[in-house]
Short mmCIF file of C-alpha atoms in Angstrom, two decimals:
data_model
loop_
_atom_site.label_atom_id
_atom_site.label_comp_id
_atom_site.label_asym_id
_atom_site.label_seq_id
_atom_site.Cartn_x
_atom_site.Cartn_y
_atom_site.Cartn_z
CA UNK A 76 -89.80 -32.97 -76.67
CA UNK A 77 -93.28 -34.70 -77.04
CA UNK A 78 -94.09 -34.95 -73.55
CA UNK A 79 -92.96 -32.58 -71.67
CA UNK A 80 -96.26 -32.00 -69.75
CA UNK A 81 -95.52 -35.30 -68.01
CA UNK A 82 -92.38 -34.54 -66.54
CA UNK A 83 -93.93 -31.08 -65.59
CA UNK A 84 -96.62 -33.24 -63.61
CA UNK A 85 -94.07 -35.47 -61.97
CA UNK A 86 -91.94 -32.34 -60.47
CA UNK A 87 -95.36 -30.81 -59.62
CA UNK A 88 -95.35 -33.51 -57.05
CA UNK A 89 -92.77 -33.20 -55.51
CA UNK A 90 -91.78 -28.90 -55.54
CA UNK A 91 -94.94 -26.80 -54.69
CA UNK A 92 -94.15 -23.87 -56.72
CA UNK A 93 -95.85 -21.75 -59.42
CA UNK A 94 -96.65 -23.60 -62.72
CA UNK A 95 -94.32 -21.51 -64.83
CA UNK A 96 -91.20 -21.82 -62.63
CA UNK A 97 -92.06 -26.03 -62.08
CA UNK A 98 -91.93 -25.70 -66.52
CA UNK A 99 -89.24 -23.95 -66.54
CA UNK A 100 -87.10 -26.25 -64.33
CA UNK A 101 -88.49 -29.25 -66.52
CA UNK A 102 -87.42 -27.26 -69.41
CA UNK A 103 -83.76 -26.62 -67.90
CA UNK A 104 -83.12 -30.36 -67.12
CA UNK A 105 -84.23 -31.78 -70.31
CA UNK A 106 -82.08 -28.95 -72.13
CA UNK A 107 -79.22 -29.58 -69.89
CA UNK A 108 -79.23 -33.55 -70.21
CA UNK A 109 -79.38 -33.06 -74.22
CA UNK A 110 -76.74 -30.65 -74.36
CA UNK A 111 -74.68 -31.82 -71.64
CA UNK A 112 -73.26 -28.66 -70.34
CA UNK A 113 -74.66 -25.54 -68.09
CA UNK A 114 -73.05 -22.85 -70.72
CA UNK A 115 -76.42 -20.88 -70.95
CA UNK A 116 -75.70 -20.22 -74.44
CA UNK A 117 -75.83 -24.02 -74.93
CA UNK A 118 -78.42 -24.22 -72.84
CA UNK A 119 -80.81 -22.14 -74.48
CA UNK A 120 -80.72 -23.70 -78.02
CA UNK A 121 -81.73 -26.83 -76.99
CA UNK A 122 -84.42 -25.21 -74.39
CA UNK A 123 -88.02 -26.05 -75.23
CA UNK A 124 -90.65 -23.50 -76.44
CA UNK A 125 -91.30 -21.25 -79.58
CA UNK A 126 -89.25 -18.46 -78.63
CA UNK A 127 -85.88 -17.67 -80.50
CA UNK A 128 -82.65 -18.75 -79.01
CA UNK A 129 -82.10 -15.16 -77.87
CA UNK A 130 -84.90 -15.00 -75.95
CA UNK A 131 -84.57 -18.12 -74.11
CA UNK A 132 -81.07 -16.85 -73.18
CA UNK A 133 -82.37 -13.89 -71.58
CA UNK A 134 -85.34 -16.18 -69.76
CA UNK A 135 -82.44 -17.90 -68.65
CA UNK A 136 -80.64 -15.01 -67.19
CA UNK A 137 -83.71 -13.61 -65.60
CA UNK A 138 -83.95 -17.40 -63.69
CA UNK A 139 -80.65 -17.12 -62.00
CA UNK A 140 -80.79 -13.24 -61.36
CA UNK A 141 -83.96 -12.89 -59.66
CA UNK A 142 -85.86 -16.29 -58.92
CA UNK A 143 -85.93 -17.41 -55.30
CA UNK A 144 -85.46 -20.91 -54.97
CA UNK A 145 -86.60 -22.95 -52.19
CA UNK A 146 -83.42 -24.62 -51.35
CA UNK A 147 -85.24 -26.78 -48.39
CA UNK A 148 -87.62 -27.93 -51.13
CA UNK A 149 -84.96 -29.10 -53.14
CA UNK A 150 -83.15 -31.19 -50.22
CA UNK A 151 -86.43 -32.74 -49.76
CA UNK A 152 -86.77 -33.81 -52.96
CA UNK A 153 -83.31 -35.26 -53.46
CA UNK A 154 -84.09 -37.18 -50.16
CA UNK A 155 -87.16 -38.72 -51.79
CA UNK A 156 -85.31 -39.83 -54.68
CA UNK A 157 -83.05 -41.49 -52.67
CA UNK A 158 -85.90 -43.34 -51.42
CA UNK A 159 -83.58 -44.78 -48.60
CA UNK A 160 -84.83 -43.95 -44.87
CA UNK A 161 -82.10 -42.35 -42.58
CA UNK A 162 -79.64 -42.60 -40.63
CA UNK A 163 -77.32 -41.66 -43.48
CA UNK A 164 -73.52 -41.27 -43.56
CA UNK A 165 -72.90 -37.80 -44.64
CA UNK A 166 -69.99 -36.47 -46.25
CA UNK A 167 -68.86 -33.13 -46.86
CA UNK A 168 -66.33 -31.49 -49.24
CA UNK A 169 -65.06 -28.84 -51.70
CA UNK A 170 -64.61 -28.23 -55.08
CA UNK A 171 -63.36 -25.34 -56.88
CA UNK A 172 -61.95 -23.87 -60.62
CA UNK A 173 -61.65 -20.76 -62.01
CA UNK A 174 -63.53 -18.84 -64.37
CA UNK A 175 -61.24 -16.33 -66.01
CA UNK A 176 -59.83 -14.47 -63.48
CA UNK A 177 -63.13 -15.48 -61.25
CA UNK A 178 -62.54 -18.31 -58.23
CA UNK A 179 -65.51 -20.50 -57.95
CA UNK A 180 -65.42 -22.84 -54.53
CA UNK A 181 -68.43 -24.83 -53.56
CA UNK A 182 -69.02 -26.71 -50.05
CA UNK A 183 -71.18 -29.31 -50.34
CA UNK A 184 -73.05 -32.09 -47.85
CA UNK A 185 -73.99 -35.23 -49.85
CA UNK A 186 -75.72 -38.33 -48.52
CA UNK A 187 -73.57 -41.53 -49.13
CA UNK A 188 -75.86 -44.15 -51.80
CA UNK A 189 -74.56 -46.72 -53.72
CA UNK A 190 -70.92 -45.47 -54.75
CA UNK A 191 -71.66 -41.87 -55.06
CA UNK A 192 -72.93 -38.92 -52.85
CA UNK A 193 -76.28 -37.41 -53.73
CA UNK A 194 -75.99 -33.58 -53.14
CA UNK A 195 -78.23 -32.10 -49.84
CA UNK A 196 -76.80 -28.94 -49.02
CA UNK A 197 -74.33 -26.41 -50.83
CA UNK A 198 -72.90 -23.13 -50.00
CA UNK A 199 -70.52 -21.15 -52.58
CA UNK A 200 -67.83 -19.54 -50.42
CA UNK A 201 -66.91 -16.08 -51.99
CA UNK A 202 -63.31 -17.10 -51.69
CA UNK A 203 -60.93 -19.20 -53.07
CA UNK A 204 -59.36 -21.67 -50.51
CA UNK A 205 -60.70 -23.51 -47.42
CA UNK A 206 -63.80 -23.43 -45.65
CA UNK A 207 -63.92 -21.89 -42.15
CA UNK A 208 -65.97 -23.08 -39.32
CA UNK A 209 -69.15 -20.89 -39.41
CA UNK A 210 -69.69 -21.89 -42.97
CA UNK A 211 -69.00 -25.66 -41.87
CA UNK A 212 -71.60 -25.10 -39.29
CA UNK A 213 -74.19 -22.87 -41.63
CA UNK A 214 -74.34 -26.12 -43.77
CA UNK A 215 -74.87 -28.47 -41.17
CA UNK A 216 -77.22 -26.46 -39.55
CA UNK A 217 -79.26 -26.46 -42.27
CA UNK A 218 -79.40 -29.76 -42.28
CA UNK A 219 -80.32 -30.41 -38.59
CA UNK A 220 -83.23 -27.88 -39.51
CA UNK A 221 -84.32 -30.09 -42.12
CA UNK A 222 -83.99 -33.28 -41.00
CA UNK A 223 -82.73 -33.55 -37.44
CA UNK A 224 -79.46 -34.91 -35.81
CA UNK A 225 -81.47 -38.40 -35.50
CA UNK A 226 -80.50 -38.84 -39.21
CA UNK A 227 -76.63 -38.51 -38.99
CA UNK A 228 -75.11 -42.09 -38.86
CA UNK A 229 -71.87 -40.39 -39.10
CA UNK A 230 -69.69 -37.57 -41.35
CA UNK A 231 -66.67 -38.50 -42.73
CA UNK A 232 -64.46 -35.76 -44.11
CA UNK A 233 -60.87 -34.80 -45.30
CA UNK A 234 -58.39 -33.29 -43.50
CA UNK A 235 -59.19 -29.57 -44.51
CA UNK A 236 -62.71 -30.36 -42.22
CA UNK A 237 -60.64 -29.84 -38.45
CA UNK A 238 -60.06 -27.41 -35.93
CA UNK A 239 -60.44 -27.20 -32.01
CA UNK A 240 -64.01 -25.04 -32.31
CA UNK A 241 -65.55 -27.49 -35.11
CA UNK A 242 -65.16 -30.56 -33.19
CA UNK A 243 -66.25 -29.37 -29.93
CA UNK A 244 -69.95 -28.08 -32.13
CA UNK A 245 -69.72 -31.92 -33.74
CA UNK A 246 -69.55 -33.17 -30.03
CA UNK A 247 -71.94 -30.70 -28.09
CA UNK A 248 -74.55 -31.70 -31.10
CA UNK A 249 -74.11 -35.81 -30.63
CA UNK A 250 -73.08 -35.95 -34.50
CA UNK A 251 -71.19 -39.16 -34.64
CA UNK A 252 -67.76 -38.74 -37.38
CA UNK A 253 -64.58 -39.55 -38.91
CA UNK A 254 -62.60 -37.16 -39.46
CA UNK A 255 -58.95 -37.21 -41.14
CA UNK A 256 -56.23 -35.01 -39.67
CA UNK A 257 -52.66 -34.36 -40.76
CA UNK A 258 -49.83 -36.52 -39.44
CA UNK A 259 -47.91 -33.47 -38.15
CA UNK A 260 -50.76 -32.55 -35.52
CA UNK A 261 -49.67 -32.81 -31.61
CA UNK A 262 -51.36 -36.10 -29.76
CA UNK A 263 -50.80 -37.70 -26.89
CA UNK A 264 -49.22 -40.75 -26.87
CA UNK A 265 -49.50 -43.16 -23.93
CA UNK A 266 -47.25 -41.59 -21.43
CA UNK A 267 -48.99 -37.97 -22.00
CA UNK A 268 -46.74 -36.90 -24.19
CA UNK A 269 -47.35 -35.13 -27.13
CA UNK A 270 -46.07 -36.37 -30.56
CA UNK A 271 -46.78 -35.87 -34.10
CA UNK A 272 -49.68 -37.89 -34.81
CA UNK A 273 -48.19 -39.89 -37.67
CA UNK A 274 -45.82 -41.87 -34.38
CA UNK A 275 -48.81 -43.14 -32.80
CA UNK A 276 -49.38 -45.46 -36.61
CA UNK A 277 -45.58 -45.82 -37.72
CA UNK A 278 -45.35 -49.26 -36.40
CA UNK A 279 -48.61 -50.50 -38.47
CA UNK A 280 -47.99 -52.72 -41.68
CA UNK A 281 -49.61 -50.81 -45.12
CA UNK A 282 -52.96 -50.52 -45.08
CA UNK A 283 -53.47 -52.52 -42.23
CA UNK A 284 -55.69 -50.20 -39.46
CA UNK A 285 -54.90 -49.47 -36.30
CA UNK A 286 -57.66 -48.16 -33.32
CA UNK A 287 -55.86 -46.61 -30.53
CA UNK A 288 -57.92 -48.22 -27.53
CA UNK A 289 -57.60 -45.51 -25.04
CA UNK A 290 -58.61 -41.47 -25.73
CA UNK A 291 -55.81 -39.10 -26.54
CA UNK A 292 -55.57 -35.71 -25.72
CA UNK A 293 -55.47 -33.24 -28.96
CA UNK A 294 -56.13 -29.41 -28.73
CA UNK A 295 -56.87 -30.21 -24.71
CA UNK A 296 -59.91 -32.37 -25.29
CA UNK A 297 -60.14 -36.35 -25.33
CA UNK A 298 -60.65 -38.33 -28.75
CA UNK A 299 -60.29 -41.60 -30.33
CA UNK A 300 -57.80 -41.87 -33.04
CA UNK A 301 -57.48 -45.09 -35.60
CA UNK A 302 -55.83 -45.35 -38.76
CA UNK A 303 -53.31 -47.00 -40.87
CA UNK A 304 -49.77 -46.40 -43.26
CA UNK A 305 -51.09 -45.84 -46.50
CA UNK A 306 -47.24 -46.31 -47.85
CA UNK A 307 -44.68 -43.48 -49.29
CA UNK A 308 -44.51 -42.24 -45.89
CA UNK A 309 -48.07 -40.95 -45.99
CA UNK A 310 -50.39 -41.76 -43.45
CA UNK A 311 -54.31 -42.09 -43.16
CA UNK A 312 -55.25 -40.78 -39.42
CA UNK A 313 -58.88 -40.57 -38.20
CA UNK A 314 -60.40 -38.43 -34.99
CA UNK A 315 -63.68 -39.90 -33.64
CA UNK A 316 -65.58 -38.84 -30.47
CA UNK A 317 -65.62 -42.51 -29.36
CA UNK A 318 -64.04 -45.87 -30.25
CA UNK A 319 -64.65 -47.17 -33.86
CA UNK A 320 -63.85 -50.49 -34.98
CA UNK A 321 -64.78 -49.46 -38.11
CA UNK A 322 -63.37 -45.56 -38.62
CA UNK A 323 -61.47 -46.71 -41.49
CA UNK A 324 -63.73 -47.84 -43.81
CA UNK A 325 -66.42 -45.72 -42.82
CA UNK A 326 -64.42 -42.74 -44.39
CA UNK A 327 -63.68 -44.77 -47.57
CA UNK A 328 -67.40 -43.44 -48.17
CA UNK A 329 -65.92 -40.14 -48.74
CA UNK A 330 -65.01 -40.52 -51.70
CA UNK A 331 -67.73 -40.67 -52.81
CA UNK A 332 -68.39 -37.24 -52.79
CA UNK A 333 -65.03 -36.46 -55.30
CA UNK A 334 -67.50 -39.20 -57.37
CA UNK A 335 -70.71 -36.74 -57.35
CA UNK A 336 -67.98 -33.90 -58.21
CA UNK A 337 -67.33 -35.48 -61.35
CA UNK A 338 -70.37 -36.27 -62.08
CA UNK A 339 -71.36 -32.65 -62.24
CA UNK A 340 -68.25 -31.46 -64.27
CA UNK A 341 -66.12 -33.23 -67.09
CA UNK A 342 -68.17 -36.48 -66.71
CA UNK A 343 -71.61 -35.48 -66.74
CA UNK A 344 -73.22 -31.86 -66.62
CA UNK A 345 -69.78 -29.38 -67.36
CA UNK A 346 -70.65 -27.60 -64.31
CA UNK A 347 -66.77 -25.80 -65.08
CA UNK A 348 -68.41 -24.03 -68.25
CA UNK A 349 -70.77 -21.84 -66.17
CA UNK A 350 -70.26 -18.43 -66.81
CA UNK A 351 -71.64 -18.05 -63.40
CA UNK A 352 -70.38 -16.28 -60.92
CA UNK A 353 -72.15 -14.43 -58.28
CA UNK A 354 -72.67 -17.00 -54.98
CA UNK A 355 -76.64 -17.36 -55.06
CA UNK A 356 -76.57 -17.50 -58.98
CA UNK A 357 -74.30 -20.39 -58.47
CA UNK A 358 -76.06 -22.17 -55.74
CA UNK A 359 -79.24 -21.71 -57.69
CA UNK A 360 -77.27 -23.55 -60.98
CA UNK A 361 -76.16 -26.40 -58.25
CA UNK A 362 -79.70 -26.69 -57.47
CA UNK A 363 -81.14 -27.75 -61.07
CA UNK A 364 -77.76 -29.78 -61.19
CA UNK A 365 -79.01 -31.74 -58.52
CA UNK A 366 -82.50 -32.49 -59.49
CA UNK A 367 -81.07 -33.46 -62.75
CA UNK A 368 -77.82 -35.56 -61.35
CA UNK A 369 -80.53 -37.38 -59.05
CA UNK A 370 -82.92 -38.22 -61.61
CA UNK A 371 -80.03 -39.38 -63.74
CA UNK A 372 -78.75 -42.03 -60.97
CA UNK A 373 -81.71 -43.13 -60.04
CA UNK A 374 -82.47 -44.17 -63.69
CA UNK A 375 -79.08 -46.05 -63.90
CA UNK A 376 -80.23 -47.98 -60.44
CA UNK A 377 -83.48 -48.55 -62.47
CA UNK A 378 -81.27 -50.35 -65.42
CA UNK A 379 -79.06 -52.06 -63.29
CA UNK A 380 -82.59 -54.14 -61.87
CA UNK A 381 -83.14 -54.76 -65.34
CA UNK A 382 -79.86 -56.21 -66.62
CA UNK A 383 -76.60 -55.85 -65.29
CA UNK A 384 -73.71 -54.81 -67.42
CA UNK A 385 -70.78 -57.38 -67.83
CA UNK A 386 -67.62 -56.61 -65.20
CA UNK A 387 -64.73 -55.22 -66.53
CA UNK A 388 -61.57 -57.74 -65.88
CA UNK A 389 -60.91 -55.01 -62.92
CA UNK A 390 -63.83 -56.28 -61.83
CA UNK A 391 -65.78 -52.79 -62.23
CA UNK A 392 -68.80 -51.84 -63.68
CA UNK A 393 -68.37 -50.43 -67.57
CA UNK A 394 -70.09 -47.59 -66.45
CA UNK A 395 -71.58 -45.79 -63.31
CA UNK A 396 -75.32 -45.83 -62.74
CA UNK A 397 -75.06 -42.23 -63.24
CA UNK A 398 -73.59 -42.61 -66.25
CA UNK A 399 -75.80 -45.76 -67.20
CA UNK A 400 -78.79 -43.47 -66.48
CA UNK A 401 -77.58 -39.71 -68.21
CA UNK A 402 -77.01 -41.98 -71.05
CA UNK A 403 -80.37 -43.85 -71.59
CA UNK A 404 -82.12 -40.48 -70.56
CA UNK A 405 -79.82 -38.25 -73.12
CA UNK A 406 -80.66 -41.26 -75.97
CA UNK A 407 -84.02 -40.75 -75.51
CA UNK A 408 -84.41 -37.28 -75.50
CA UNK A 409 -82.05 -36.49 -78.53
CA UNK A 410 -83.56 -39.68 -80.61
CA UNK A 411 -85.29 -37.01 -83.59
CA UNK A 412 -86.29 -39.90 -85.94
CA UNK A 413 -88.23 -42.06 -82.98
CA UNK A 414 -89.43 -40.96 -79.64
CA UNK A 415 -89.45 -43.73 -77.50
CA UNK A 416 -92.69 -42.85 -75.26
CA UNK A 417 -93.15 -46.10 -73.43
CA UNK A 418 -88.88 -46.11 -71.74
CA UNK A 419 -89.88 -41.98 -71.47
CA UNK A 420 -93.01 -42.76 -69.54
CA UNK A 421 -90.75 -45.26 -67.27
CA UNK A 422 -88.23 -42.59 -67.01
CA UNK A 423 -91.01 -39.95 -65.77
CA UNK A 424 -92.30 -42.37 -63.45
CA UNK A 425 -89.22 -43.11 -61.45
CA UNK A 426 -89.48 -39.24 -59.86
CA UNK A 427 -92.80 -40.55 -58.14
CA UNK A 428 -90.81 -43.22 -56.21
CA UNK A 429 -90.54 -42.16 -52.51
#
């Protein structure tokens, strides 16, 4: 890489840490875009510097073992590169694999942009299976300590994301959501009794949304309910602390979470490869996944003001802007015979837009 120093000098900007750790993370990304995989073994033949491939191996160890990183710096720094001013519609989700007999399961709070989530706060649950409600509520209070309540618009989330104690912290903190429950949960209906939620939407033609005007009792407390038959006798249902027009397709955003997701595994970075398994050597992975995944999509938005691709007959883009952006960045880096410095410098530039 022939200028390095300048992406060094961009991050500087933006993460307030010691020289050789900002290098190192510069380092990482470039290494990780070019290889396109975390496997550290990967990693560290591609990773620039003198030293032998053994030795960068090792200096990559030592990163995840021991360094502290400044998660809160990080989440600010994704939030500049969004570069778009709150409120934001959050959504939150899990993924999981396995690593031998190892099970990996990350819970994650993105910021809905343009199709995808960008990544804001992770936790790696040592457990396979569901989140619980303090870990729910450690993530989002990390986010209230970072940015405030002032900046939810709403959460949308699947129906794993419920429970009696979780909605009641939603609704004592004034955090606006969507939520989807499952049709077999106990509502009112509008005599008082209670009735598998799915009854309250049977009547509705597919995929055409209902809002329930009036509150319903769930759990003993009073919420809004709206959704819609989604056909093959499944059933979309939404809880809201008050009446939404709109509930439905707010929470189409979610998706775009299961969009970042893939982004970070078979589609982009091979975030399944990691070898990684302790909790905080994961989240510190996710971390540089992050920097790099943002960078990445906000060079694809960068191309798309350029020229815009031709529409597939679906009438969908030939590629994602994350895609459109890993790509160009990837083409550059891994170019041997010329290094294109003027598209680099553009590249570089792009992580001083706030």
């Amino acid at each position: 890489m022939n200028d390095i120093r300048s992406l060094e000098q961009a991050l500087t900007a933006h993460l307030p840490w010691h020289k050789a750790r900002v290098k190192f993370v510069a380092a990482f990304v470039l290494a990780l875009v070019s290889v396109k995989t975390v496997n550290l073994v990967e990693l560290a033949c591609a990773f620039a510097g003198r030293a032998q491939q053994d030795s960068q191996y090792k200096k990559l160890q030592r990163f995840f073992r021991f360094f502290e990183l400044p998660f809160a710096d990080i989440a600010q720094f994704v939030v500049a590169l969004l570069g778009v001013s709150g409120p934001w519609t959050l959504t939150l989700d899990r993924t999981n694999w396995k690593f031998g007999k190892a099970k990996l399961n990350l819970l994650v709070l993105g910021i809905v942009h343009q199709g995808i989530a960008y990544p804001l706060v992770w936790t790696a649950l040592d457990k396979a299976g569901n989140s619980d409600t303090e870990e729910r509520l450690t993530v989002l209070e990390i986010f209230l300590d970072l940015f405030g309540k002032e900046q939810i618009a709403c959460l949308v989330a699947d129906r794993e994301f419920v429970g009696r104690a979780w909605l009641r912290w939603l609704r004592q903190q004034e955090i606006h959501f969507h939520l989807r429950v499952r049709a077999n949960y106990l509502v009112a209906n509008g005599r008082g009794k209670l009735v598998h939620a799915y009854k309250l939407f049977r009547a509705t033609r597919v995929q055409q949304p209902l809002v329930l005007p009036q509150a319903r009792r769930m759990w003993g407390d009073e919420w809004y309910f709206s959704g819609c038959y989604l056909g093959s006798g499944e059933y979309l249902i939404l809880v809201s602390p008050s009446l939404a027009e709109d509930a439905v397709a707010q929470y189409a955003k979610r998706w775009e979470i299961e969009t970042l997701f893939a982004a970070l595994k078979t589609r982009g970075f091979c975030l399944e490869s990691t070898h990684l398994t302790d909790p905080l050597r994961l989240e510190r992975l996710v971390a540089l996944l992050a920097l790099a995944f943002c960078w990445c999509h906000k060079i694809g938005e960068w191309l798309h003001t350029q020229k815009q691709l031709k529409l597939k007959k679906h009438g969908r883009q030939p590629k994602s802007l994350f895609r459109r952006g890993f790509d160009q960045l990837r083409r550059v880096l891994v170019n041997f015979t010329y290094f294109d410095l003027p598209t680099w410098q553009c590249l570089v530039n792009l992580l001083s837009c706030t």
